[in-house]
Tab-separated table of C-alpha atoms (C1' of nucleotides) in Angstrom:
chain	number	residue	atom	x	y	z
D	18	MET	CA	120.348	113.753	104.031
D	19	SER	CA	117.385	114.332	106.038
D	20	LYS	CA	115.367	111.237	107.384
D	21	ASN	CA	113.042	111.291	104.699
D	22	GLU	CA	109.372	110.950	105.675
D	23	GLN	CA	107.803	109.005	102.824
D	24	LEU	CA	104.476	110.380	101.686
D	25	THR	CA	101.528	108.296	100.453
D	26	ASP	CA	100.327	108.961	96.898
D	27	SER	CA	97.525	110.911	97.976
D	28	MET	CA	99.428	112.971	100.284
D	29	PHE	CA	102.005	113.670	97.695
D	30	TYR	CA	99.395	114.578	95.127
D	31	ILE	CA	97.604	117.007	97.574
D	32	MET	CA	100.630	118.336	98.554
D	33	ALA	CA	101.917	118.889	94.820
D	34	ALA	CA	98.443	120.927	94.338
D	35	LEU	CA	99.109	122.890	97.260
D	36	THR	CA	102.168	124.599	96.353
D	37	ARG	CA	99.797	127.056	95.365
D	38	PRO	CA	96.702	128.178	97.512
D	39	ARG	CA	93.890	125.959	96.838
D	40	HIS	CA	90.881	124.934	98.695
D	41	GLY	CA	89.929	121.262	99.032
D	42	TYR	CA	87.277	120.985	96.353
D	43	GLY	CA	89.804	122.788	94.156
D	44	VAL	CA	92.293	120.244	94.762
D	45	MET	CA	90.138	117.436	94.222
D	46	SER	CA	89.185	118.939	90.760
D	47	GLN	CA	93.082	119.504	89.834
D	48	ILE	CA	94.245	116.263	90.623
D	49	GLU	CA	91.562	114.617	88.698
D	50	GLU	CA	92.228	117.071	85.555
D	51	THR	CA	96.001	116.807	85.918
D	52	SER	CA	95.918	112.846	85.716
D	53	ASN	CA	93.199	112.898	83.096
D	54	GLY	CA	90.761	111.289	85.435
D	55	ALA	CA	93.343	108.339	86.527
D	56	VAL	CA	93.904	109.649	89.989
D	57	VAL	CA	90.436	110.488	91.920
D	58	ILE	CA	90.368	111.532	95.407
D	59	GLY	CA	86.707	111.931	96.925
D	60	PRO	CA	85.899	114.046	99.618
D	61	ALA	CA	86.188	111.515	102.362
D	62	SER	CA	89.943	111.187	101.640
D	63	MET	CA	90.421	114.673	100.914
D	64	TYR	CA	89.355	116.037	104.194
D	65	THR	CA	90.650	113.380	106.080
D	66	ILE	CA	94.411	113.957	104.598
D	67	ILE	CA	94.059	117.622	104.900
D	68	LYS	CA	93.254	117.058	108.532
D	69	LYS	CA	96.755	114.939	108.708
D	70	LEU	CA	98.859	117.357	106.747
D	71	LEU	CA	97.597	120.106	109.045
D	72	LYS	CA	98.444	118.206	112.276
D	73	ASN	CA	101.772	117.717	110.564
D	74	GLU	CA	102.174	121.550	109.945
D	75	TRP	CA	102.976	120.693	106.125
D	76	ILE	CA	100.111	122.872	105.311
D	77	TYR	CA	98.228	125.776	106.922
D	78	LEU	CA	95.031	127.527	106.436
D	79	TYR	CA	95.783	130.478	104.236
D	80	ASP	CA	92.510	132.135	103.864
D	81	ASP	CA	89.339	131.773	105.602
D	82	SER	CA	87.656	134.880	104.607
D	83	ASP	CA	85.170	133.231	102.328
D	84	SER	CA	82.697	131.570	104.173
D	85	ARG	CA	82.413	128.740	101.790
D	86	ARG	CA	85.981	128.255	100.789
D	87	LYS	CA	88.894	127.256	102.986
D	88	THR	CA	92.212	127.734	101.204
D	89	TYR	CA	95.480	126.085	102.155
D	90	LEU	CA	99.185	126.166	101.387
D	91	LEU	CA	102.331	124.450	101.871
D	92	THR	CA	104.248	125.219	104.831
D	93	GLU	CA	107.986	125.618	104.391
D	94	LYS	CA	108.261	122.341	106.118
D	95	GLY	CA	105.696	121.096	103.853
D	96	ARG	CA	107.718	122.109	100.798
D	97	GLU	CA	110.787	120.634	102.244
D	98	VAL	CA	109.015	117.403	102.649
D	99	LEU	CA	107.481	117.316	99.195
D	100	ASP	CA	110.756	118.367	97.591
D	101	GLY	CA	112.460	115.169	99.435
D	102	ASP	CA	109.815	112.902	98.458
D	103	LEU	CA	109.873	114.105	94.596
D	104	GLN	CA	113.513	113.165	94.439
D	105	VAL	CA	112.672	109.753	95.670
D	106	ARG	CA	109.564	109.388	93.358
D	107	LYS	CA	111.944	110.349	90.673
D	108	LEU	CA	114.710	107.711	91.223
D	109	MET	CA	111.884	104.882	91.742
D	110	ILE	CA	110.453	106.077	88.093
D	111	LYS	CA	113.756	105.816	86.519
D	112	LEU	CA	114.058	102.531	87.867
D	113	ALA	CA	110.797	101.482	86.425
D	114	GLU	CA	111.678	103.001	83.126
D	115	ALA	CA	115.026	101.358	82.723
D	116	GLY	CA	113.253	98.014	83.732
D	117	LEU	CA	110.450	98.597	81.255
D	118	LYS	CA	112.825	99.677	78.414
D	119	GLU	CA	115.287	96.747	78.878
D	120	ALA	CA	112.498	94.285	78.387
D	121	GLU	CA	111.866	95.551	75.140
D	122	GLU	CA	114.120	93.325	73.283
K	20	MET	CA	92.574	104.542	77.351
K	21	SER	CA	92.284	101.290	79.524
K	22	LYS	CA	90.780	101.762	82.960
K	23	ASN	CA	93.678	102.528	84.699
K	24	GLU	CA	94.297	100.444	87.981
K	25	GLN	CA	96.149	102.807	90.350
K	26	LEU	CA	99.001	101.138	91.967
K	27	THR	CA	100.187	101.917	95.624
K	28	ASP	CA	103.593	103.086	96.425
K	29	SER	CA	104.734	99.931	97.523
K	30	MET	CA	103.389	97.797	94.760
K	31	PHE	CA	104.577	100.212	92.376
K	32	TYR	CA	108.247	99.666	93.605
K	33	ILE	CA	108.057	95.965	93.697
K	34	MET	CA	106.635	95.821	90.169
K	35	ALA	CA	109.431	98.297	89.011
K	36	ALA	CA	111.920	95.785	90.491
K	37	LEU	CA	110.460	93.044	89.130
K	38	THR	CA	110.903	93.978	85.355
K	39	ARG	CA	113.961	91.314	85.692
K	40	PRO	CA	113.497	88.102	87.672
K	41	ARG	CA	114.288	88.817	91.276
K	42	HIS	CA	113.360	87.186	94.420
K	43	GLY	CA	111.592	88.703	97.213
K	44	TYR	CA	114.673	89.581	99.524
K	45	GLY	CA	116.672	90.775	96.398
K	46	VAL	CA	113.761	92.847	95.741
K	47	MET	CA	113.565	94.304	99.379
K	48	SER	CA	117.610	95.153	98.981
K	49	GLN	CA	117.206	96.566	95.670
K	50	ILE	CA	114.598	99.325	96.645
K	51	GLU	CA	116.372	99.920	99.505
K	52	GLU	CA	119.406	100.880	97.584
K	53	THR	CA	117.815	102.654	94.659
K	54	SER	CA	116.126	104.955	97.162
K	55	ASN	CA	119.357	105.243	99.233
K	56	GLY	CA	117.671	103.913	102.211
K	57	ALA	CA	114.438	106.154	101.764
K	58	VAL	CA	112.252	103.382	100.991
K	59	VAL	CA	112.515	100.424	103.045
K	60	ILE	CA	109.916	97.698	102.435
K	61	GLY	CA	110.022	94.826	105.094
K	62	PRO	CA	109.328	91.327	104.846
K	63	ALA	CA	105.748	91.700	105.989
K	64	SER	CA	104.932	94.112	103.562
K	65	MET	CA	106.920	92.275	100.609
K	66	TYR	CA	105.389	89.048	100.891
K	67	THR	CA	101.857	90.372	101.562
K	68	ILE	CA	102.002	92.437	98.217
K	69	ILE	CA	103.762	89.557	96.298
K	70	LYS	CA	100.790	87.057	97.230
K	71	LYS	CA	98.535	89.966	96.062
K	72	LEU	CA	100.472	90.596	92.818
K	73	LEU	CA	100.363	86.865	92.084
K	74	LYS	CA	96.614	86.722	92.599
K	75	ASN	CA	96.331	89.564	90.196
K	76	GLU	CA	98.540	87.715	87.790
K	77	TRP	CA	100.888	90.868	87.099
K	78	ILE	CA	103.850	88.709	88.315
K	79	TYR	CA	104.306	84.851	88.104
K	80	LEU	CA	106.619	82.397	89.724
K	81	TYR	CA	109.688	82.579	87.350
K	82	ASP	CA	111.831	79.918	89.007
K	83	ASP	CA	111.464	77.777	91.763
K	84	SER	CA	114.588	75.520	91.292
K	85	ASP	CA	116.730	76.767	93.987
K	86	SER	CA	114.839	75.852	97.168
K	87	ARG	CA	115.781	79.164	99.229
K	88	ARG	CA	115.068	81.474	96.407
K	89	LYS	CA	111.614	82.167	94.634
K	90	THR	CA	112.215	84.458	91.737
K	91	TYR	CA	109.398	86.219	90.190
K	92	LEU	CA	108.881	88.316	86.918
K	93	LEU	CA	106.085	90.561	85.542
K	94	THR	CA	103.538	89.228	83.175
K	95	GLU	CA	102.510	90.966	80.280
K	96	LYS	CA	99.495	92.151	81.823
K	97	GLY	CA	101.921	93.487	84.716
K	98	ARG	CA	104.167	95.349	82.738
K	99	GLU	CA	100.928	97.114	80.893
K	100	VAL	CA	99.823	98.020	84.336
K	101	LEU	CA	103.124	99.250	85.524
K	102	ASP	CA	103.502	101.357	82.378
K	103	GLY	CA	100.089	102.920	82.785
K	104	ASP	CA	100.766	103.705	86.463
K	105	LEU	CA	104.191	104.736	85.417
K	106	GLN	CA	102.588	107.591	83.043
K	107	VAL	CA	100.205	108.920	85.709
K	108	ARG	CA	103.243	109.225	88.393
K	109	LYS	CA	105.411	111.131	85.778
K	110	LEU	CA	102.391	113.690	85.001
K	111	MET	CA	102.081	114.154	88.975
K	112	ILE	CA	105.783	114.711	89.499
K	113	LYS	CA	105.797	117.459	86.689
K	114	LEU	CA	102.622	118.948	88.653
K	115	ALA	CA	104.567	118.919	91.790
K	116	GLU	CA	108.069	120.196	90.002
K	117	ALA	CA	106.002	123.059	88.273
K	118	GLY	CA	104.602	124.266	91.615
K	119	LEU	CA	107.733	124.008	93.528
K	120	LYS	CA	109.614	125.874	90.810
K	121	GLU	CA	106.930	128.602	90.844
K	122	ALA	CA	106.844	128.882	94.686
K	123	GLU	CA	110.701	129.592	94.498
K	124	GLU	CA	110.549	133.493	93.998
U	14	DC	C1'	60.357	130.769	92.905
U	15	DG	C1'	61.431	125.694	92.526
U	16	DT	C1'	64.242	122.381	91.576
U	17	DC	C1'	68.377	120.572	89.490
U	18	DA	C1'	73.201	120.325	89.042
U	19	DC	C1'	77.314	122.029	90.848
U	20	DT	C1'	80.486	123.754	94.516
U	21	DA	C1'	82.045	123.153	99.123
U	22	DT	C1'	83.069	120.871	103.557
U	23	DA	C1'	82.456	117.504	107.059
U	24	DT	C1'	82.182	112.818	109.412
U	25	DC	C1'	81.070	108.058	110.224
U	26	DG	C1'	81.875	103.289	109.756
U	27	DT	C1'	83.888	100.102	106.855
U	28	DT	C1'	87.225	98.323	104.144
U	29	DA	C1'	91.790	97.597	102.437
U	30	DA	C1'	96.812	98.382	103.019
U	31	DA	C1'	101.006	98.225	105.447
U	32	DT	C1'	103.693	97.065	109.077
U	33	DG	C1'	105.863	94.980	113.817
U	34	DA	C1'	106.664	91.112	115.880
U	35	DT	C1'	108.078	86.894	115.484
U	36	DA	C1'	109.234	82.146	113.528
U	37	DT	C1'	111.803	79.054	110.880
U	38	DA	C1'	115.826	77.268	108.148
U	39	DT	C1'	119.861	77.750	105.280
U	40	DC	C1'	124.357	79.911	104.422
U	41	DT	C1'	128.678	82.257	105.042
U	42	DA	C1'	132.808	83.803	107.975
U	43	DG	C1'	135.682	84.012	111.649
B	6	DC	C1'	129.809	76.547	116.793
B	7	DT	C1'	127.930	80.813	116.915
B	8	DA	C1'	126.583	85.262	114.831
B	9	DG	C1'	125.258	87.777	111.161
B	10	DA	C1'	123.226	87.736	106.696
B	11	DT	C1'	120.008	85.360	103.560
B	12	DA	C1'	115.379	83.841	102.557
B	13	DT	C1'	110.631	83.105	102.969
B	14	DA	C1'	106.467	83.135	105.836
B	15	DT	C1'	102.355	84.507	108.844
B	16	DC	C1'	99.690	86.593	112.632
B	17	DA	C1'	97.873	90.236	114.583
B	18	DT	C1'	97.516	95.187	114.786
B	19	DT	C1'	97.958	99.873	112.935
B	20	DT	C1'	97.212	103.134	109.681
B	21	DA	C1'	95.318	104.901	105.429
B	22	DA	C1'	91.657	105.247	102.141
B	23	DC	C1'	87.207	105.087	100.791
B	24	DG	C1'	81.956	104.874	100.168
B	25	DA	C1'	77.976	106.644	101.808
B	26	DT	C1'	75.813	110.372	103.733
B	27	DA	C1'	74.788	114.777	105.396
B	28	DT	C1'	74.498	119.908	105.012
B	29	DA	C1'	74.067	124.076	102.770
B	30	DG	C1'	75.284	127.920	99.487
B	31	DT	C1'	75.181	129.242	94.443
B	32	DG	C1'	73.834	129.469	89.440
B	33	DA	C1'	71.056	128.686	85.697
B	34	DC	C1'	66.947	127.725	83.382
B	35	DG	C1'	61.978	127.602	82.649
DNA sequence: CGTCACTATATCGTTAAATGATATATCTAG
DNA sequence: CTAGATATATCATTTAACGATATAGTGACG
């Protein structure tokens, strides 16, 4: 049981997208698509959070060869953090689902 | 497709707990237990958020008869918001799981 | 070839959210 | 009678997220 560093929603979404190499703009688009427009992370949040994730060494600069695009990817540490957070999120979703179901009587 | 008011993690956790009548302190304990200690919401956050949820009419004061305990419960509106948010969260979890699985090669 | 929309990254200043510290009071067990 | 748990509450601060804005390259269309 590692001390679980709890991620914010936005961090979680961005890290989930960065399980594959992607650049910032691509992450924004993907999150918007995957959530059917429910989750929108603008550039300000995006690049603020990328900076933080880099500092924490949860992601790293994967490719810089294209002058326009910077692609990032999760580090091993980042994958662990994401996975730990995922487990907590799943637990909490179960709690919410159970509660909502019970109330349907 | 309603305009989805995206909840913060803490709001989601607290609202998930309030699918049944519970008082603030009980919500804190329950979240800590359910998450196996990974999510801890202290009193400052708790009562700040309860105030906000009341203002939004997503919860209401369910019982005040005990002088020490104030129990709250989701309103119908609150259940709808929670349910909408839940769907988004499930989508994002799928995304994260898919990504983590793919990387395991 | 000009300009319009889109792609792409970035920062500044502000708003909004969460938290640490602290206070108060009751209840329970030794 | 006092120590720890229960229970609610606020203030002041820190942290996180975001709107606005800037810059620049690319693609398509007339």
